[in-house]
Amino acid sequence: MNSSINEANQAIIEIIKAARPHWVGVIAAKEAIPTLAQGYKLLHAGPPIIWQDMTGPMQGACIGACLFEGWAQNEEQALALLTTGKVEFIPCHSVHAVGPMGGITSANMPVVVVENITHGNRAYCNLNEGIGKVMRFGAYGQEVLNRHHWMKMSLAPALNETLKLFEKGIDLTALMAQAISMGDEFHQRNIAASALLLRTLSPKLALLNRSKEEMAKIFDFLSVTDQFFLNLAMAYCKSVMDSAAQIQAGTIITAMTRNGKDFGIKVSGLGDEWFTAPVNTPQGLFFTGYSQKDANPDIGDSAITETFGIGGVAMVAAPGVTRFVGAGGADVAYEVSEEMSEIFLEHNMQLQIPSWNFQGCCMGLDLRLIVETGITPLINTGIAHKQAGVGQIGAGTVRAPLACFEKALEALAIKLKV
């Protein structure tokens, strides 16, 4: 049995090594995910959840999406739709997508299209909104809606047109290999990757036939949105792990995500089944005027980065971010990554980390090792206020709950009759 599991795990690792995701487009979500084209449907982060169980940030984002789509003209009308069961909620992960924080994505919101050209599959993620009051953290005021309409009408078409000028889109692995050597870990720190991306886009973006005012706004947005690359990193990791999940055997974790209520995982040997446990609440540093008591429980699909082996797992690559998330100094970053390497099977030498003696980031998160050691993945994350409409209040780290991994291992044992 162990031999067959190890063989399956090695086959999955070879798929991860061979993956080559490229950013190839930005299109409306309904074009990428046809089920969104009809009726009232919203994608959300995490395993399945109903409206009544959603925390404030996700509910706020749902209200914002209803207003953005024109399904409602005000908050009261949006709530009438949402609370009476007229809106269908679909996990992003069920349609080859991911979404940060609340993850709420509606039909006419633009999504990045990342194609794993080695294996032919695609993954999607909504566009990063920038900073301040943003929908992913539950804000839905007019400022938020105006930004989303601008992204739909101006930013997304410009980016899509620019990407068509590249023969095969943008090779994200090559860009990430540079950025990780410049201090990014691709969850809480994407400054280098976002800057490298803008450098790559700029010569062709400048060729577009747009007014000076519009181009200035696009360049300004991309130049100040340090986390713009996060959403691409998430789609990157999703495309890789979806291809790996095609081998329905072994013990590799293929998805980790949270919805503010439950932390959910999927395992290669257990197909599309969710295994869940109550989420923990991030601990970290808070913006002035906020404290731990204001923090929302863990939320978002962005843990797909840690599933792949970057993000909090690769904290050693980004010691500059450890103070921001309240995790300590460079020594703590090193200790975190050393600990995380105990529950992964190999290192990915495509993404080498100079501050880790050029070891590659971790690869192959093994269910058996998690349960055996009791070490659970560390995730570094933004912290949302638990009330809808407030937005981000800090950043920190959080541990995945051990219980969901224990449930999955028990289910695998039953499947294998051991």
Tab-separated table of C-alpha atoms in Angstrom:
chain	number	residue	atom	x	y	z
A	1	MET	CA	0.000	0.000	0.000
A	2	ASN	CA	2.725	2.458	0.974
A	3	SER	CA	4.505	1.658	-2.263
A	4	SER	CA	1.444	2.490	-4.378
A	5	ILE	CA	0.819	5.698	-2.405
A	6	ASN	CA	4.428	6.756	-2.832
A	7	GLU	CA	4.274	6.029	-6.557
A	8	ALA	CA	1.114	8.141	-6.898
A	9	ASN	CA	2.647	10.967	-4.887
A	10	GLN	CA	5.759	10.917	-7.041
A	11	ALA	CA	3.630	11.075	-10.186
A	12	ILE	CA	1.846	14.125	-8.760
A	13	ILE	CA	5.146	15.797	-7.944
A	14	GLU	CA	6.337	15.238	-11.512
A	15	ILE	CA	3.175	16.978	-12.756
A	16	ILE	CA	3.850	19.927	-10.436
A	17	LYS	CA	7.451	20.137	-11.661
A	18	ALA	CA	6.374	20.054	-15.316
A	19	ALA	CA	3.604	22.667	-14.995
A	20	ARG	CA	4.162	25.939	-16.837
A	21	PRO	CA	1.321	28.398	-16.166
A	22	HIS	CA	1.061	31.467	-18.410
A	23	TRP	CA	-1.145	34.525	-17.972
A	24	VAL	CA	-3.070	34.602	-21.241
A	25	GLY	CA	-6.080	36.863	-20.735
A	26	VAL	CA	-8.544	38.903	-18.709
A	27	ILE	CA	-12.202	38.229	-19.509
A	28	ALA	CA	-15.610	38.451	-17.875
A	29	ALA	CA	-16.225	35.709	-15.348
A	30	LYS	CA	-19.291	34.530	-17.265
A	31	GLU	CA	-17.129	33.898	-20.336
A	32	ALA	CA	-14.665	31.817	-18.348
A	33	ILE	CA	-17.328	30.121	-16.229
A	34	PRO	CA	-20.526	29.755	-18.286
A	35	THR	CA	-22.693	28.737	-15.321
A	36	LEU	CA	-22.527	32.355	-14.130
A	37	ALA	CA	-24.221	33.625	-17.294
A	38	GLN	CA	-27.757	32.785	-16.200
A	39	GLY	CA	-29.623	33.575	-13.003
A	40	TYR	CA	-28.433	34.991	-9.713
A	41	LYS	CA	-25.173	33.155	-8.993
A	42	LEU	CA	-22.102	34.131	-7.012
A	43	LEU	CA	-18.789	32.383	-6.528
A	44	HIS	CA	-17.352	32.423	-3.012
A	45	ALA	CA	-14.158	31.398	-1.254
A	46	GLY	CA	-13.883	28.230	0.779
A	47	PRO	CA	-15.888	25.024	0.940
A	48	PRO	CA	-19.690	25.200	0.418
A	49	ILE	CA	-21.558	27.638	2.666
A	50	ILE	CA	-25.014	29.193	2.933
A	51	TRP	CA	-25.826	32.874	3.446
A	52	GLN	CA	-26.815	32.458	7.077
A	53	ASP	CA	-23.402	30.993	7.955
A	54	MET	CA	-21.322	33.630	6.172
A	55	THR	CA	-19.352	36.080	8.278
A	56	GLY	CA	-19.555	39.842	7.820
A	57	PRO	CA	-16.874	40.309	5.125
A	58	MET	CA	-18.350	37.667	2.830
A	59	GLN	CA	-21.883	38.952	3.324
A	60	GLY	CA	-20.682	42.494	2.620
A	61	ALA	CA	-19.012	41.345	-0.585
A	62	CYS	CA	-22.224	39.579	-1.622
A	63	ILE	CA	-24.127	42.829	-1.154
A	64	GLY	CA	-21.505	44.628	-3.212
A	65	ALA	CA	-21.757	42.059	-6.015
A	66	CYS	CA	-25.549	42.417	-6.151
A	67	LEU	CA	-25.166	46.187	-6.485
A	68	PHE	CA	-22.402	45.844	-9.080
A	69	GLU	CA	-24.497	43.512	-11.236
A	70	GLY	CA	-27.557	45.755	-10.977
A	71	TRP	CA	-29.605	43.014	-9.338
A	72	ALA	CA	-30.376	45.509	-6.589
A	73	GLN	CA	-30.347	49.293	-6.364
A	74	ASN	CA	-29.590	49.518	-2.651
A	75	GLU	CA	-28.496	47.461	0.329
A	76	GLU	CA	-32.064	46.607	1.359
A	77	GLN	CA	-32.905	45.174	-2.057
A	78	ALA	CA	-29.664	43.208	-2.098
A	79	LEU	CA	-30.411	41.706	1.306
A	80	ALA	CA	-33.885	40.764	0.144
A	81	LEU	CA	-32.323	38.710	-2.642
A	82	LEU	CA	-29.614	37.193	-0.496
A	83	THR	CA	-31.678	36.242	2.535
A	84	THR	CA	-34.561	34.646	0.632
A	85	GLY	CA	-32.510	32.061	-1.210
A	86	LYS	CA	-32.738	33.644	-4.657
A	87	VAL	CA	-28.954	33.728	-5.061
A	88	GLU	CA	-27.087	30.482	-5.661
A	89	PHE	CA	-23.667	30.262	-4.006
A	90	ILE	CA	-20.919	28.221	-5.681
A	91	PRO	CA	-17.424	27.574	-4.298
A	92	CYS	CA	-14.774	29.075	-6.576
A	93	HIS	CA	-12.872	25.799	-6.372
A	94	SER	CA	-15.795	23.944	-7.982
A	95	VAL	CA	-15.309	25.844	-11.252
A	96	HIS	CA	-11.476	25.958	-11.497
A	97	ALA	CA	-11.372	29.373	-9.839
A	98	VAL	CA	-10.078	30.996	-6.663
A	99	GLY	CA	-10.861	34.268	-4.941
A	100	PRO	CA	-9.064	36.144	-2.136
A	101	MET	CA	-10.785	36.780	1.201
A	102	GLY	CA	-14.561	36.571	0.539
A	103	GLY	CA	-13.786	35.443	-2.981
A	104	ILE	CA	-17.109	36.809	-4.224
A	105	THR	CA	-17.119	36.828	-8.013
A	106	SER	CA	-20.114	37.642	-10.210
A	107	ALA	CA	-20.846	37.246	-13.914
A	108	ASN	CA	-19.545	40.582	-15.158
A	109	MET	CA	-16.492	40.893	-12.953
A	110	PRO	CA	-13.247	40.415	-14.887
A	111	VAL	CA	-11.059	37.429	-14.078
A	112	VAL	CA	-7.464	36.642	-14.985
A	113	VAL	CA	-7.040	33.572	-17.163
A	114	VAL	CA	-3.997	31.443	-16.364
A	115	GLU	CA	-3.302	28.494	-18.643
A	116	ASN	CA	-1.034	25.649	-17.640
A	117	ILE	CA	0.332	25.147	-21.137
A	118	THR	CA	1.989	21.844	-20.205
A	119	HIS	CA	-1.256	20.136	-19.257
A	120	GLY	CA	-3.791	22.309	-21.084
A	121	ASN	CA	-5.980	23.313	-18.139
A	122	ARG	CA	-6.986	26.817	-17.071
A	123	ALA	CA	-7.653	28.531	-13.748
A	124	TYR	CA	-9.286	31.858	-12.938
A	125	CYS	CA	-9.179	34.552	-10.275
A	126	ASN	CA	-10.808	37.967	-10.021
A	127	LEU	CA	-8.621	41.055	-10.435
A	128	ASN	CA	-6.900	42.598	-7.440
A	129	GLU	CA	-8.767	45.778	-6.456
A	130	GLY	CA	-5.877	47.561	-4.840
A	131	ILE	CA	-5.869	48.922	-1.296
A	132	GLY	CA	-8.257	50.761	1.003
A	133	LYS	CA	-11.904	49.821	1.201
A	134	VAL	CA	-12.229	46.857	-1.155
A	135	MET	CA	-14.938	44.302	-1.827
A	136	ARG	CA	-12.819	41.269	-1.020
A	137	PHE	CA	-12.708	42.478	2.597
A	138	GLY	CA	-16.455	43.159	2.652
A	139	ALA	CA	-16.680	46.850	1.707
A	140	TYR	CA	-19.398	47.821	-0.778
A	141	GLY	CA	-19.736	51.622	-0.800
A	142	GLN	CA	-19.876	53.740	-3.936
A	143	GLU	CA	-16.093	54.086	-4.025
A	144	VAL	CA	-15.806	50.301	-4.185
A	145	LEU	CA	-18.446	49.992	-6.913
A	146	ASN	CA	-16.879	52.775	-8.980
A	147	ARG	CA	-13.538	50.994	-8.890
A	148	HIS	CA	-15.120	47.709	-9.992
A	149	HIS	CA	-16.901	49.374	-12.904
A	150	TRP	CA	-13.626	51.024	-13.970
A	151	MET	CA	-11.845	47.671	-13.778
A	152	LYS	CA	-14.557	46.109	-15.937
A	153	MET	CA	-14.759	48.887	-18.531
A	154	SER	CA	-11.130	50.072	-18.711
A	155	LEU	CA	-8.479	48.042	-16.887
A	156	ALA	CA	-9.601	44.549	-17.914
A	157	PRO	CA	-9.966	45.272	-21.664
A	158	ALA	CA	-6.610	47.046	-21.702
A	159	LEU	CA	-4.850	44.140	-20.004
A	160	ASN	CA	-6.533	41.572	-22.236
A	161	GLU	CA	-5.590	43.493	-25.367
A	162	THR	CA	-2.006	43.796	-24.138
A	163	LEU	CA	-1.706	40.083	-23.389
A	164	LYS	CA	-2.746	39.284	-26.965
A	165	LEU	CA	0.471	40.985	-28.078
A	166	PHE	CA	2.514	38.256	-26.366
A	167	GLU	CA	2.907	35.055	-28.375
A	168	LYS	CA	2.024	32.758	-25.467
A	169	GLY	CA	1.030	35.210	-22.778
A	170	ILE	CA	3.374	35.844	-19.859
A	171	ASP	CA	5.419	32.982	-18.410
A	172	LEU	CA	4.619	33.297	-14.704
A	173	THR	CA	7.162	30.727	-13.531
A	174	ALA	CA	10.033	32.707	-14.998
A	175	LEU	CA	8.753	35.896	-13.397
A	176	MET	CA	8.207	34.225	-10.019
A	177	ALA	CA	11.694	32.720	-10.079
A	178	GLN	CA	13.041	36.276	-10.209
A	179	ALA	CA	10.602	37.671	-7.650
A	180	ILE	CA	11.249	35.027	-4.995
A	181	SER	CA	14.952	35.945	-5.142
A	182	MET	CA	13.907	39.577	-4.555
A	183	GLY	CA	12.011	38.905	-1.340
A	184	ASP	CA	8.491	37.804	-2.344
A	185	GLU	CA	6.686	34.750	-0.992
A	186	PHE	CA	3.543	35.458	-3.113
A	187	HIS	CA	0.880	35.631	-0.419
A	188	GLN	CA	1.507	38.638	1.787
A	189	ARG	CA	4.414	40.032	-0.230
A	190	ASN	CA	4.134	40.493	-3.994
A	191	ILE	CA	5.950	43.811	-4.409
A	192	ALA	CA	8.753	42.431	-6.598
A	193	ALA	CA	6.442	40.270	-8.718
A	194	SER	CA	4.009	43.143	-9.277
A	195	ALA	CA	6.881	45.442	-10.293
A	196	LEU	CA	8.374	42.839	-12.630
A	197	LEU	CA	4.942	42.267	-14.137
A	198	LEU	CA	4.479	45.973	-14.834
A	199	ARG	CA	7.951	46.088	-16.400
A	200	THR	CA	6.948	43.193	-18.666
A	201	LEU	CA	3.590	44.690	-19.599
A	202	SER	CA	4.642	48.319	-20.069
A	203	PRO	CA	6.222	48.278	-23.546
A	204	LYS	CA	3.172	46.607	-25.075
A	205	LEU	CA	0.626	48.321	-22.819
A	206	ALA	CA	1.968	51.662	-24.075
A	207	LEU	CA	1.063	50.655	-27.645
A	208	LEU	CA	-2.674	50.624	-26.949
A	209	ASN	CA	-4.919	53.186	-28.571
A	210	ARG	CA	-6.262	54.847	-25.437
A	211	SER	CA	-6.456	58.424	-24.230
A	212	LYS	CA	-3.555	59.777	-22.183
A	213	GLU	CA	-5.892	60.149	-19.199
A	214	GLU	CA	-7.018	56.537	-19.343
A	215	MET	CA	-3.491	55.208	-19.803
A	216	ALA	CA	-2.237	57.359	-16.935
A	217	LYS	CA	-4.907	55.918	-14.640
A	218	ILE	CA	-4.064	52.344	-15.656
A	219	PHE	CA	-0.330	52.834	-15.157
A	220	ASP	CA	-0.906	54.587	-11.842
A	221	PHE	CA	-3.116	51.768	-10.552
A	222	LEU	CA	-0.649	49.049	-11.550
A	223	SER	CA	2.315	50.973	-10.146
A	224	VAL	CA	0.843	51.415	-6.654
A	225	THR	CA	-1.006	48.108	-6.254
A	226	ASP	CA	1.727	46.081	-4.581
A	227	GLN	CA	-0.504	43.023	-4.193
A	228	PHE	CA	-1.686	42.981	-7.816
A	229	PHE	CA	0.300	39.804	-8.485
A	230	LEU	CA	-1.367	37.895	-5.618
A	231	ASN	CA	-4.415	37.047	-7.714
A	232	LEU	CA	-2.177	35.775	-10.514
A	233	ALA	CA	-0.176	33.709	-8.030
A	234	MET	CA	-3.410	32.191	-6.773
A	235	ALA	CA	-4.580	31.267	-10.287
A	236	TYR	CA	-1.066	29.951	-10.987
A	237	CYS	CA	-1.208	27.622	-7.987
A	238	LYS	CA	-4.784	26.577	-8.752
A	239	SER	CA	-3.887	25.610	-12.322
A	240	VAL	CA	-0.983	23.504	-11.081
A	241	MET	CA	-2.881	21.765	-8.299
A	242	ASP	CA	-5.889	21.090	-10.546
A	243	SER	CA	-3.612	19.305	-12.999
A	244	ALA	CA	-2.040	17.366	-10.120
A	245	ALA	CA	-5.487	16.355	-8.860
A	246	GLN	CA	-6.095	14.409	-12.064
A	247	ILE	CA	-4.124	11.586	-10.462
A	248	GLN	CA	-6.798	10.428	-8.053
A	249	ALA	CA	-4.496	8.497	-5.768
A	250	GLY	CA	-1.898	9.250	-3.142
A	251	THR	CA	-1.916	11.603	-0.178
A	252	ILE	CA	-1.051	15.024	-1.621
A	253	ILE	CA	-3.220	17.952	-0.511
A	254	THR	CA	-4.625	19.558	-3.685
A	255	ALA	CA	-6.647	22.391	-2.104
A	256	MET	CA	-6.825	24.308	1.174
A	257	THR	CA	-9.332	27.082	1.636
A	258	ARG	CA	-11.554	28.819	4.180
A	259	ASN	CA	-14.902	30.586	4.215
A	260	GLY	CA	-14.898	32.248	7.638
A	261	LYS	CA	-16.704	29.257	9.163
A	262	ASP	CA	-14.950	26.136	7.891
A	263	PHE	CA	-11.453	25.299	6.749
A	264	GLY	CA	-11.690	22.840	3.862
A	265	ILE	CA	-9.176	20.584	2.140
A	266	LYS	CA	-9.112	18.177	-0.795
A	267	VAL	CA	-6.732	15.235	-1.143
A	268	SER	CA	-5.475	13.597	-4.333
A	269	GLY	CA	-6.566	10.109	-3.282
A	270	LEU	CA	-10.060	11.247	-2.297
A	271	GLY	CA	-11.097	13.124	-5.430
A	272	ASP	CA	-13.437	16.086	-5.101
A	273	GLU	CA	-14.631	15.400	-1.540
A	274	TRP	CA	-14.313	18.203	1.026
A	275	PHE	CA	-12.982	17.571	4.537
A	276	THR	CA	-13.670	20.434	6.896
A	277	ALA	CA	-13.118	21.684	10.437
A	278	PRO	CA	-13.869	25.017	12.128
A	279	VAL	CA	-11.426	27.745	11.090
A	280	ASN	CA	-9.075	29.494	13.447
A	281	THR	CA	-8.761	33.278	13.721
A	282	PRO	CA	-5.558	34.936	12.484
A	283	GLN	CA	-3.217	36.506	15.024
A	284	GLY	CA	-1.110	39.458	13.963
A	285	LEU	CA	-0.655	43.213	13.808
A	286	PHE	CA	-3.556	45.617	13.445
A	287	PHE	CA	-4.046	49.027	11.936
A	288	THR	CA	-4.521	51.918	14.365
A	289	GLY	CA	-7.850	51.704	16.161
A	290	TYR	CA	-8.361	47.958	15.734
A	291	SER	CA	-7.434	44.922	17.813
A	292	GLN	CA	-7.740	41.147	17.944
A	293	LYS	CA	-11.344	41.365	19.125
A	294	ASP	CA	-12.300	42.933	15.770
A	295	ALA	CA	-10.732	40.156	13.676
A	296	ASN	CA	-12.857	37.965	11.427
A	297	PRO	CA	-12.167	34.202	11.470
A	298	ASP	CA	-9.878	32.907	8.732
A	299	ILE	CA	-11.257	33.417	5.215
A	300	GLY	CA	-10.243	33.153	1.558
A	301	ASP	CA	-8.988	30.876	-1.219
A	302	SER	CA	-5.508	32.385	-1.026
A	303	ALA	CA	-4.298	29.356	0.965
A	304	ILE	CA	-3.928	27.708	-2.441
A	305	THR	CA	-0.485	29.354	-2.340
A	306	GLU	CA	0.473	27.402	0.784
A	307	THR	CA	-1.030	24.262	-0.790
A	308	PHE	CA	1.433	24.676	-3.650
A	309	GLY	CA	4.313	25.435	-1.260
A	310	ILE	CA	4.728	29.218	-1.260
A	311	GLY	CA	3.061	31.903	0.886
A	312	GLY	CA	3.504	31.322	4.605
A	313	VAL	CA	5.340	28.077	3.872
A	314	ALA	CA	8.046	30.105	2.096
A	315	MET	CA	8.322	32.794	4.771
A	316	VAL	CA	12.098	32.449	4.664
A	317	ALA	CA	12.030	34.051	1.216
A	318	ALA	CA	10.444	37.218	2.574
A	319	PRO	CA	11.854	38.078	6.000
A	320	GLY	CA	10.701	41.649	5.430
A	321	VAL	CA	7.087	40.544	5.714
A	322	THR	CA	7.431	38.790	9.068
A	323	ARG	CA	7.113	42.011	11.080
A	324	PHE	CA	4.083	43.057	9.028
A	325	VAL	CA	2.243	39.849	9.939
A	326	GLY	CA	3.473	39.913	13.518
A	327	ALA	CA	5.498	36.726	13.192
A	328	GLY	CA	8.843	38.029	14.484
A	329	GLY	CA	12.112	38.491	12.635
A	330	ALA	CA	14.248	36.748	10.029
A	331	ASP	CA	15.074	33.940	12.468
A	332	VAL	CA	11.370	33.153	12.838
A	333	ALA	CA	10.927	33.159	9.053
A	334	TYR	CA	13.710	30.584	8.776
A	335	GLU	CA	12.223	28.443	11.543
A	336	VAL	CA	8.775	28.508	9.934
A	337	SER	CA	10.038	27.284	6.570
A	338	GLU	CA	12.214	24.635	8.206
A	339	GLU	CA	9.184	23.386	10.114
A	340	MET	CA	7.002	23.427	6.997
A	341	SER	CA	9.557	21.363	5.079
A	342	GLU	CA	8.789	18.502	7.484
A	343	ILE	CA	5.294	18.060	5.987
A	344	PHE	CA	6.220	18.463	2.307
A	345	LEU	CA	7.880	15.730	0.280
A	346	GLU	CA	10.300	17.683	-1.918
A	347	HIS	CA	11.606	21.087	-2.953
A	348	ASN	CA	10.703	22.861	-6.173
A	349	MET	CA	13.975	23.982	-7.726
A	350	GLN	CA	12.195	26.224	-10.222
A	351	LEU	CA	11.634	28.635	-7.320
A	352	GLN	CA	14.941	28.767	-5.444
A	353	ILE	CA	15.234	30.827	-2.261
A	354	PRO	CA	18.631	32.540	-1.772
A	355	SER	CA	18.086	33.099	1.956
A	356	TRP	CA	17.479	29.347	2.350
A	357	ASN	CA	20.825	28.415	0.811
A	358	PHE	CA	19.085	28.263	-2.586
A	359	GLN	CA	16.760	25.460	-1.624
A	360	GLY	CA	13.606	25.432	-3.696
A	361	CYS	CA	10.242	26.224	-2.155
A	362	CYS	CA	8.390	23.270	-0.674
A	363	MET	CA	6.406	20.900	-2.905
A	364	GLY	CA	4.024	18.013	-2.259
A	365	LEU	CA	2.068	18.688	0.950
A	366	ASP	CA	1.574	15.190	2.394
A	367	LEU	CA	-1.517	14.310	4.421
A	368	ARG	CA	0.326	11.493	6.203
A	369	LEU	CA	3.146	13.745	7.393
A	370	ILE	CA	0.713	16.363	8.725
A	371	VAL	CA	-1.147	13.851	10.870
A	372	GLU	CA	2.006	11.986	11.894
A	373	THR	CA	3.874	15.094	13.053
A	374	GLY	CA	0.901	17.184	14.179
A	375	ILE	CA	2.409	20.088	12.201
A	376	THR	CA	-0.265	21.973	10.292
A	377	PRO	CA	0.372	24.417	7.447
A	378	LEU	CA	1.021	28.024	8.461
A	379	ILE	CA	-0.814	30.613	6.382
A	380	ASN	CA	0.011	34.313	6.328
A	381	THR	CA	-3.018	36.391	5.538
A	382	GLY	CA	-4.766	39.719	5.622
A	383	ILE	CA	-7.195	40.211	8.492
A	384	ALA	CA	-10.706	41.469	7.786
A	385	HIS	CA	-12.983	43.208	10.263
A	386	LYS	CA	-15.760	40.853	11.320
A	387	GLN	CA	-18.397	43.444	10.411
A	388	ALA	CA	-19.433	43.954	6.804
A	389	GLY	CA	-18.343	47.184	5.171
A	390	VAL	CA	-15.240	47.934	7.267
A	391	GLY	CA	-12.565	46.147	5.235
A	392	GLN	CA	-9.008	45.129	6.112
A	393	ILE	CA	-7.790	45.909	9.624
A	394	GLY	CA	-4.426	44.137	9.733
A	395	ALA	CA	-2.336	41.141	8.707
A	396	GLY	CA	-1.171	38.035	10.492
A	397	THR	CA	-0.708	34.293	10.465
A	398	VAL	CA	-3.016	31.379	11.156
A	399	ARG	CA	-2.721	27.606	11.374
A	400	ALA	CA	-4.886	25.167	9.477
A	401	PRO	CA	-6.914	23.032	11.929
A	402	LEU	CA	-5.563	19.511	12.351
A	403	ALA	CA	-9.065	17.969	12.495
A	404	CYS	CA	-9.773	18.266	8.760
A	405	PHE	CA	-6.562	16.393	7.939
A	406	GLU	CA	-7.385	13.676	10.477
A	407	LYS	CA	-10.831	13.245	8.906
A	408	ALA	CA	-9.295	12.918	5.466
A	409	LEU	CA	-6.759	10.324	6.591
A	410	GLU	CA	-9.520	8.252	8.206
A	411	ALA	CA	-11.534	8.422	4.991
A	412	LEU	CA	-8.507	7.352	2.963
A	413	ALA	CA	-7.918	4.420	5.308
A	414	ILE	CA	-11.511	3.319	4.801
A	415	LYS	CA	-11.177	3.653	1.020
A	416	LEU	CA	-7.981	1.591	1.025
A	417	LYS	CA	-9.486	-0.897	3.533
A	418	VAL	CA	-6.685	-0.608	6.030
